Short mmCIF file of C-alpha atoms in Angstrom, two decimals:
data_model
loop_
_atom_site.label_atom_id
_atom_site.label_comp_id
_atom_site.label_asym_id
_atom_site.label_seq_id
_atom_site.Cartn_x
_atom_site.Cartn_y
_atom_site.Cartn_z
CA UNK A 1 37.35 -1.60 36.76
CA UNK A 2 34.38 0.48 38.72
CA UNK A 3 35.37 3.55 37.47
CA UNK A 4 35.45 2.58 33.69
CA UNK A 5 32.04 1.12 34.44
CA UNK A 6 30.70 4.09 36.21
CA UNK A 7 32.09 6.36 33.11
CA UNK A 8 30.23 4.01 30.46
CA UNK A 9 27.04 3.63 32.76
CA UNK A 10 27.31 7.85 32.42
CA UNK A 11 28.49 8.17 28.97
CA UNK A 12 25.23 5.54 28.13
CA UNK A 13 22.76 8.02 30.18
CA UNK A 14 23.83 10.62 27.74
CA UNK A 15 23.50 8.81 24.85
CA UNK A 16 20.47 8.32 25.69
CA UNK A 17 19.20 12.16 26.52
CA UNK A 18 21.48 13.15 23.20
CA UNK A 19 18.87 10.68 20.91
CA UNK A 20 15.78 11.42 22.81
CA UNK A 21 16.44 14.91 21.95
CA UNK A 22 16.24 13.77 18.61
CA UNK A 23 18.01 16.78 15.98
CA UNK A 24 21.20 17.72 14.36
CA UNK A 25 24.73 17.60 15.78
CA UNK A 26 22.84 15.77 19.00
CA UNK A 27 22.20 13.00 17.12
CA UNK A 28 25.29 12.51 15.33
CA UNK A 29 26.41 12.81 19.18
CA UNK A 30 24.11 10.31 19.97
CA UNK A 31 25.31 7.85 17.49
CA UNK A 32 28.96 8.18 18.01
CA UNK A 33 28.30 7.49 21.84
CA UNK A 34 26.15 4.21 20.94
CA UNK A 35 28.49 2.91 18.54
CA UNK A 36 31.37 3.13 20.85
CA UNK A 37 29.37 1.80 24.28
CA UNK A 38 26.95 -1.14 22.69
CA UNK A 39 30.63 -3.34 22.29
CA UNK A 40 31.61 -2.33 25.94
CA UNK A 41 28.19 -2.90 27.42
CA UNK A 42 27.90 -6.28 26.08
CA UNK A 43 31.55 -7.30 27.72
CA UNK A 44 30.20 -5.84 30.98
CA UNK A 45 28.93 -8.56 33.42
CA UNK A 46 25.14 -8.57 34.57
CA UNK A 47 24.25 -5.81 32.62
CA UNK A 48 20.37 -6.14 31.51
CA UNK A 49 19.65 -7.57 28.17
CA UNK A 50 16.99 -5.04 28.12
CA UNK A 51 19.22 -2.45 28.74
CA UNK A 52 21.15 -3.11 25.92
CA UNK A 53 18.35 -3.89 23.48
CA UNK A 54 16.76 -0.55 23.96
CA UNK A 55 20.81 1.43 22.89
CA UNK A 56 20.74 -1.26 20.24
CA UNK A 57 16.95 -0.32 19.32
CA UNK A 58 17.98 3.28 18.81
CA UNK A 59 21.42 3.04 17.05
CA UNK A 60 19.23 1.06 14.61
CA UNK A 61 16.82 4.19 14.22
CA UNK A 62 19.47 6.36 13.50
CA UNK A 63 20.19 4.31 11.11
CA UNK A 64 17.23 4.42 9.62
CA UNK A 65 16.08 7.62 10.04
CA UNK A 66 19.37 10.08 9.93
CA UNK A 67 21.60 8.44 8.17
CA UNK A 68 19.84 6.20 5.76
CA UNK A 69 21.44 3.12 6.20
CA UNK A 70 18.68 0.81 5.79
CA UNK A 71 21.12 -2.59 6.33
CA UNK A 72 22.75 -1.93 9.28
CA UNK A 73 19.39 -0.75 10.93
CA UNK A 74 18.16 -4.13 9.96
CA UNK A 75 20.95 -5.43 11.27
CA UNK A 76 20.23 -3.72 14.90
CA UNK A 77 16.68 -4.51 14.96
CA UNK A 78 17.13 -8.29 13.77
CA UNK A 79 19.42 -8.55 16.40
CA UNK A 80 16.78 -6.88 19.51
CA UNK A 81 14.04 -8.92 18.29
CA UNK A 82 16.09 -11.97 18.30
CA UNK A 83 17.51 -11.09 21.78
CA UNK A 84 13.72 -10.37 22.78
CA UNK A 85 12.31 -13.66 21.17
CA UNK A 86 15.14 -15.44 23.48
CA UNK A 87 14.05 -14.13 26.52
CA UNK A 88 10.33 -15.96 26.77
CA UNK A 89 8.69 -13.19 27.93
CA UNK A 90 5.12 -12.54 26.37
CA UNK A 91 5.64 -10.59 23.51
CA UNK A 92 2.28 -8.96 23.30
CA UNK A 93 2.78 -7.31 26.49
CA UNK A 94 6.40 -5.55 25.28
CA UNK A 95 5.93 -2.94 23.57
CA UNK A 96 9.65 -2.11 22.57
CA UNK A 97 9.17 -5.60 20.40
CA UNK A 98 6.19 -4.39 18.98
CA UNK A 99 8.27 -1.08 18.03
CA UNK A 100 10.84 -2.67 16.23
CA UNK A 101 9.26 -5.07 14.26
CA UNK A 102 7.46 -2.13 12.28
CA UNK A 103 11.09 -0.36 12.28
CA UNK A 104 12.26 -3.50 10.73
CA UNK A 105 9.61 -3.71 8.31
CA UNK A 106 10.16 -0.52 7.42
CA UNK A 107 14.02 -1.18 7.07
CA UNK A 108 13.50 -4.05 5.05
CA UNK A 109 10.82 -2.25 2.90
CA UNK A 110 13.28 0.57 1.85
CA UNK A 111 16.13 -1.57 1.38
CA UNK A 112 14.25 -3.47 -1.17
CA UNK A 113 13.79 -6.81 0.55
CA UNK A 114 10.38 -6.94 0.05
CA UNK A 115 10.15 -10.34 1.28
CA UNK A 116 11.55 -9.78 4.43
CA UNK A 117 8.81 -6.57 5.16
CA UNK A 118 6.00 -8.53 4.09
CA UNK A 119 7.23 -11.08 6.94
CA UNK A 120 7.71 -8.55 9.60
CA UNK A 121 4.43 -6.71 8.86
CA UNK A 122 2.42 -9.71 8.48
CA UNK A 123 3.74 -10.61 12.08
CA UNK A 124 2.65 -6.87 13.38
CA UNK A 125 -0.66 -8.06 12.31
CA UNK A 126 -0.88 -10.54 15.16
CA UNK A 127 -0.85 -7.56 17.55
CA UNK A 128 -3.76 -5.85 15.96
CA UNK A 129 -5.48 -5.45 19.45
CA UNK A 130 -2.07 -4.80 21.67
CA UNK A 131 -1.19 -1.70 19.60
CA UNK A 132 -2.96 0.78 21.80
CA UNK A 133 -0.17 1.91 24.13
CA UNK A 134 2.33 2.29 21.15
CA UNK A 135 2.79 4.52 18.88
CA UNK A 136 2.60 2.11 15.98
CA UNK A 137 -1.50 2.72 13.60
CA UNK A 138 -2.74 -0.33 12.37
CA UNK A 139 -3.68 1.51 9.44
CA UNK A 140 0.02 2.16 8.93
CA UNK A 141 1.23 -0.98 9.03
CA UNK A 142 -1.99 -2.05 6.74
CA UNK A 143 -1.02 0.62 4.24
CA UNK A 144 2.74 -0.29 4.20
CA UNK A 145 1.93 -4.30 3.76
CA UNK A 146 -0.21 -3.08 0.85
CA UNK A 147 2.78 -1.38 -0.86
CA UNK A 148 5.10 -4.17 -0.23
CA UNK A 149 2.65 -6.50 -1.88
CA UNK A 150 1.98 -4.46 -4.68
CA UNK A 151 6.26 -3.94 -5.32
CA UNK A 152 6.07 -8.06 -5.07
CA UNK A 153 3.51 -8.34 -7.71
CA UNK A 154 0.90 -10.01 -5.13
CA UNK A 155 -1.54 -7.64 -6.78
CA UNK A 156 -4.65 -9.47 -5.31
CA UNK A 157 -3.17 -9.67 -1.92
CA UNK A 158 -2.45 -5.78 -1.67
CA UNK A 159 -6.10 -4.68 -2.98
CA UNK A 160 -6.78 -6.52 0.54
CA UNK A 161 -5.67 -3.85 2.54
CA UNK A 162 -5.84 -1.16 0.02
CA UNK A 163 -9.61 -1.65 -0.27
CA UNK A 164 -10.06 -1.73 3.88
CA UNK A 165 -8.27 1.72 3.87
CA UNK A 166 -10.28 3.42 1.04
CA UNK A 167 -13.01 1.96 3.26
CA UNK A 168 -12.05 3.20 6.52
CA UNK A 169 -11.13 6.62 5.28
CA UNK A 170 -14.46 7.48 3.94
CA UNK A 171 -15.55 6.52 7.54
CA UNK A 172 -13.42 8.19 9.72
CA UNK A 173 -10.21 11.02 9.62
CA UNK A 174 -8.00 10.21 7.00
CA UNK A 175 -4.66 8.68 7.57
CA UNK A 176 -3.29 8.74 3.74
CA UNK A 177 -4.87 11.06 1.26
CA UNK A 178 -7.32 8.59 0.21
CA UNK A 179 -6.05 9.78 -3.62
CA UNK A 180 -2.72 7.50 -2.32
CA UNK A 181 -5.02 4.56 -1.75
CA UNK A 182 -6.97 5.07 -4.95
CA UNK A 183 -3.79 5.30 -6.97
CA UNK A 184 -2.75 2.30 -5.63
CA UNK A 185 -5.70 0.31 -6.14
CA UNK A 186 -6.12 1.68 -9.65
CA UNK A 187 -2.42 0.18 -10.13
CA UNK A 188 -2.97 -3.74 -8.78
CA UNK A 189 -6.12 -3.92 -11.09
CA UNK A 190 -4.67 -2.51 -14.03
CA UNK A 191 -2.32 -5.35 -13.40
CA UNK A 192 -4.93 -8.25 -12.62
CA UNK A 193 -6.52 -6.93 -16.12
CA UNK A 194 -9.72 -5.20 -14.13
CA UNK A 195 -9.76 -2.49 -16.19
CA UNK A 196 -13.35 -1.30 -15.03
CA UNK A 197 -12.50 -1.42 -11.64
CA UNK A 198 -9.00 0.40 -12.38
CA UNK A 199 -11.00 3.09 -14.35
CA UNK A 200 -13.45 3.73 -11.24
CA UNK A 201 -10.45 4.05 -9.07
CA UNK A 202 -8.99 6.90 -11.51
CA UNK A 203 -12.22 8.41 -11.96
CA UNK A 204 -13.06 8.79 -8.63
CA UNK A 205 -9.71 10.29 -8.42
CA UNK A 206 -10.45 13.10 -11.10
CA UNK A 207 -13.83 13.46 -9.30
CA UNK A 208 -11.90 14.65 -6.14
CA UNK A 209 -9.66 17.00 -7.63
CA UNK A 210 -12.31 18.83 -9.52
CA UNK A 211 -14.69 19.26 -6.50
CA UNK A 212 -11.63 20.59 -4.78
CA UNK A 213 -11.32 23.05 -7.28
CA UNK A 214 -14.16 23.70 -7.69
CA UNK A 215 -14.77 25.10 -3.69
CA UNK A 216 -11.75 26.82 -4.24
CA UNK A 217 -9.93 24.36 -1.92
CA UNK A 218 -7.07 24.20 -3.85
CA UNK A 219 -6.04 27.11 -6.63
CA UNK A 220 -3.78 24.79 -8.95
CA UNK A 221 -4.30 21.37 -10.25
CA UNK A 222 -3.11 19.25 -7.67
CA UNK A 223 0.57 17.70 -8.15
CA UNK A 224 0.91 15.06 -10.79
CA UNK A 225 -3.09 15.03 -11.64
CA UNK A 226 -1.65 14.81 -15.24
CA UNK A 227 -0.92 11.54 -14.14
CA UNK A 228 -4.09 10.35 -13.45
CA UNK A 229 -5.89 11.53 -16.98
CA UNK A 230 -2.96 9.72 -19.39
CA UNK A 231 -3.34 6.01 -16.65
CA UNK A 232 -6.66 6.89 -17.52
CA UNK A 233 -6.51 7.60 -21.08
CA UNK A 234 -4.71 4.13 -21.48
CA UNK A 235 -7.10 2.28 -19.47
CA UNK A 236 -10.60 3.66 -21.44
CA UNK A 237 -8.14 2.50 -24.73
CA UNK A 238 -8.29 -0.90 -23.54
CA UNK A 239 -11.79 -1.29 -23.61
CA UNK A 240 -11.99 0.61 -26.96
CA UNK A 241 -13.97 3.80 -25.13
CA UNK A 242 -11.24 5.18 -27.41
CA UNK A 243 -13.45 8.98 -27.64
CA UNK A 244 -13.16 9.10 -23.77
CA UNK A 245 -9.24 8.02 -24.00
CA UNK A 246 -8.36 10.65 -26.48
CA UNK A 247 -10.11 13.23 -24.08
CA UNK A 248 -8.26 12.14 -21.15
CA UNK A 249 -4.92 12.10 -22.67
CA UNK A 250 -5.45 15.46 -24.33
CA UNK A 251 -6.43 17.01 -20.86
CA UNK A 252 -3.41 14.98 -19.19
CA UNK A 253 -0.68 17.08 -21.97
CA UNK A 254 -2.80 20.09 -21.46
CA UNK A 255 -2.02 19.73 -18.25
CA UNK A 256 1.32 18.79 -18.02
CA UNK A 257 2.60 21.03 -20.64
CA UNK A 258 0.98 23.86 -18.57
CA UNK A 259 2.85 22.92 -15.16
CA UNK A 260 6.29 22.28 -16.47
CA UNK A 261 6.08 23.26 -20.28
CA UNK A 262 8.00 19.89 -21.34
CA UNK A 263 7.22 16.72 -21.96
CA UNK A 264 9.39 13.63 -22.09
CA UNK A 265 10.33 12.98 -25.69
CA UNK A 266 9.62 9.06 -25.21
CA UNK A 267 6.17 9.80 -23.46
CA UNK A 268 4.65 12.30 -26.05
CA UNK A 269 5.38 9.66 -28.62
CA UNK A 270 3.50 6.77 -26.79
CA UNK A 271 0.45 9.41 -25.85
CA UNK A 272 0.30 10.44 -29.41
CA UNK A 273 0.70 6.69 -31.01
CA UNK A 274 -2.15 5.99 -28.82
CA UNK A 275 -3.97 8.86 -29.62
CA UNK A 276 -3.86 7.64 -32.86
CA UNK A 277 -4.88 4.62 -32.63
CA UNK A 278 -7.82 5.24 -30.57
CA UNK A 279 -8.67 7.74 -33.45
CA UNK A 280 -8.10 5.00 -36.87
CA UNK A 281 -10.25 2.89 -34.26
CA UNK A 282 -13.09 5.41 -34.40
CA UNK A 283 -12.69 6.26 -38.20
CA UNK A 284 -11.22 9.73 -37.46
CA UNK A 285 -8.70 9.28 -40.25
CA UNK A 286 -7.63 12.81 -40.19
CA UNK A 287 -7.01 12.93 -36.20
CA UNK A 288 -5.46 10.09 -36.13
CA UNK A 289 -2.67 11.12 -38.75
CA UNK A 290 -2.65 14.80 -36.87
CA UNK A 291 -1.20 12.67 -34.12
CA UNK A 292 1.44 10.53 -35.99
CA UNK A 293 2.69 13.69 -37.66
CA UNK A 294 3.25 15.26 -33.97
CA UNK A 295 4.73 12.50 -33.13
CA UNK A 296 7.04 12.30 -36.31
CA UNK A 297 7.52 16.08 -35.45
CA UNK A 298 8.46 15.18 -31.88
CA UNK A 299 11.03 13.03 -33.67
CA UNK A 300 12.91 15.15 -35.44
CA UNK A 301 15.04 16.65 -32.88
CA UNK A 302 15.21 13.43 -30.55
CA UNK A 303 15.39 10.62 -33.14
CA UNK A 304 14.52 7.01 -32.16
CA UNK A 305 15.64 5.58 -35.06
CA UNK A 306 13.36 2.12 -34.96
CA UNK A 307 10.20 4.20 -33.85
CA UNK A 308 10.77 6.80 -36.53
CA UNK A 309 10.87 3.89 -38.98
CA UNK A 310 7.58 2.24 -37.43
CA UNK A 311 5.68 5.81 -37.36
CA UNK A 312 6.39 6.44 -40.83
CA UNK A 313 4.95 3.27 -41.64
CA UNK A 314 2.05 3.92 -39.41
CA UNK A 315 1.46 7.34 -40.98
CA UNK A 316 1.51 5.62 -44.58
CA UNK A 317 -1.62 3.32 -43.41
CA UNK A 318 -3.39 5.94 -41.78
CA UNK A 319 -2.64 8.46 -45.12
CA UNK A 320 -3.88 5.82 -47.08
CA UNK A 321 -7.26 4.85 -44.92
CA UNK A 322 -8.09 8.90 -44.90
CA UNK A 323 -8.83 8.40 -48.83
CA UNK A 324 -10.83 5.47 -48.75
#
């Protein structure tokens, strides 16, 4: 009847003012009131499509954003961008559509389906020049497609857009800490093997951190930095500059070990096998059996029974080679 209309016109008007208000118990208001009304609005005669796209848009934020169900926000924008789609109205121009495919890439992305972002972000690329009156960055969306790529394995294709940010930010103000962008770009050509180009990335990263430090930008080593010098460390071993490995990796532990005084039991062992072999690779007999020891040492309390057997074979050669 009129009346239950009028109530659900009113209770959808204050759904409305509860979400754009945006915090706490309003929300959970918010989304109580949009759950109940989307399933009455629809069953209401002549009520705008748009209308109910834009509850549908925002239950599907909540979603996202407050409660962290990353499905069923899919599931609300799928449905608005299907219902806009339908309509034949020029997409370009709407910029609710424009809106929710990035919230639906973004859905996708942290739900995992990786394919499904790459598709709605690669679509948000087609609007490159319509994004002004949104609130949607290009460089966002560039920066997001990157990740997804890189999760996919489409290492080539991310260092695309990875490489056009790194770009951009040493051109203008920064959207990511350009140490994100280097990390990532460090990562997709350690994959495609250009370990050159991955060691520049990391470098450049170090070179950062200690000029920060150095004008007293920053007091403390910047978070996970440790990071950076043991990637490194295994990168420089690669391409046998095994002095400048052992270097970084000893810095990285230094590091490390000062920040949270422990070290993963698994982790020490790999830094120190490697440590080792960079060492036997350079003829420094007696380093290089310093580090199996530490890592036998490591051992003792948190035995890994097959690696305990391979180090003490390891530690036999290396024993063996210092008395050549």
């Amino acid at each position: 009847d009129e009346e239950g209309d009028d109530i659900v016109e009113l209770e959808s008007k204050l759904a409305n003012v509860l979400f754009d208000l945006g915090f706490g118990d309003y929300c959970e208001e918010a989304y109580k009131l949009y759950t109940k009304l989307i399933p009455l609005k629809r069953r209401q005669c002549g009520i705008d499509d748009d209308h109910i796209s834009r509850m549908v848009f925002n239950l599907g934020k909540l979603n996202l954003n407050k409660k962290k169900m990353y499905t069923d926000a899919l599931q609300c924008f799928e449905e608005v961008l299907e219902t806009k789609r339908d309509s034949g109205t020029d997409n370009a121009k709407d910029d609710m559509f424009i809106s929710v495919l990035f919230h639906a890439g973004t859905a996708s992305e942290k739900s995992g389906q990786n394919n499904d972002a790459e598709k709605f972000y690669r679509e948000l690329l087609l609007f490159k020049d319509d994004l002004d009156n949104t609130d949607i960055d290009m460089d966002v969306v560039m920066y997001n497609l990157g990740c997804v790529l890189l999760a996919s394995e489409k290492f080539a294709e991310s260092l695309v857009y990875f490489t056009k940010l790194n770009f951009s930010a040493k051109q203008k103000v920064k959207k990511f800490p350009r140490r994100e962008i280097l990390e990532k770009i460090g990562t997709a050509h350690t994959h495609l093997n250009n370990y050159e180009d991955a060691i520049d990335a990391y470098e450049e990263i170090i070179s950062q951190h200690d000029q920060k430090l150095s004008e007293k930008k920053s007091k403390n080593e910047v978070h996970d930095i440790d990071k950076v010098y043991i990637a490194l460390g295994h990168l420089l071993a690669k391409i046998d500059r095994n002095d400048d490995a052992v270097q970084k990796f000893e810095k990285g532990l230094d590091i490390r070990k000062k920040k949270v005084n422990y070290v993963d039991t698994e982790e020490l062992v790999n830094i120190n096998n490697s440590i080792a072999v960079c060492c036997f690779k350079g003829g420094f007999y007696k380093n290089a059996l310093k580090a199996c020891e530490v890592s036998l040492e490591t051992l003792e309390n948190n035995p890994m029974t097959v690696e305990c057997e391979r180090l003490k074979v390891g530690t036999y050669i290396v024993k063996c080679s210092s008395y050549r």
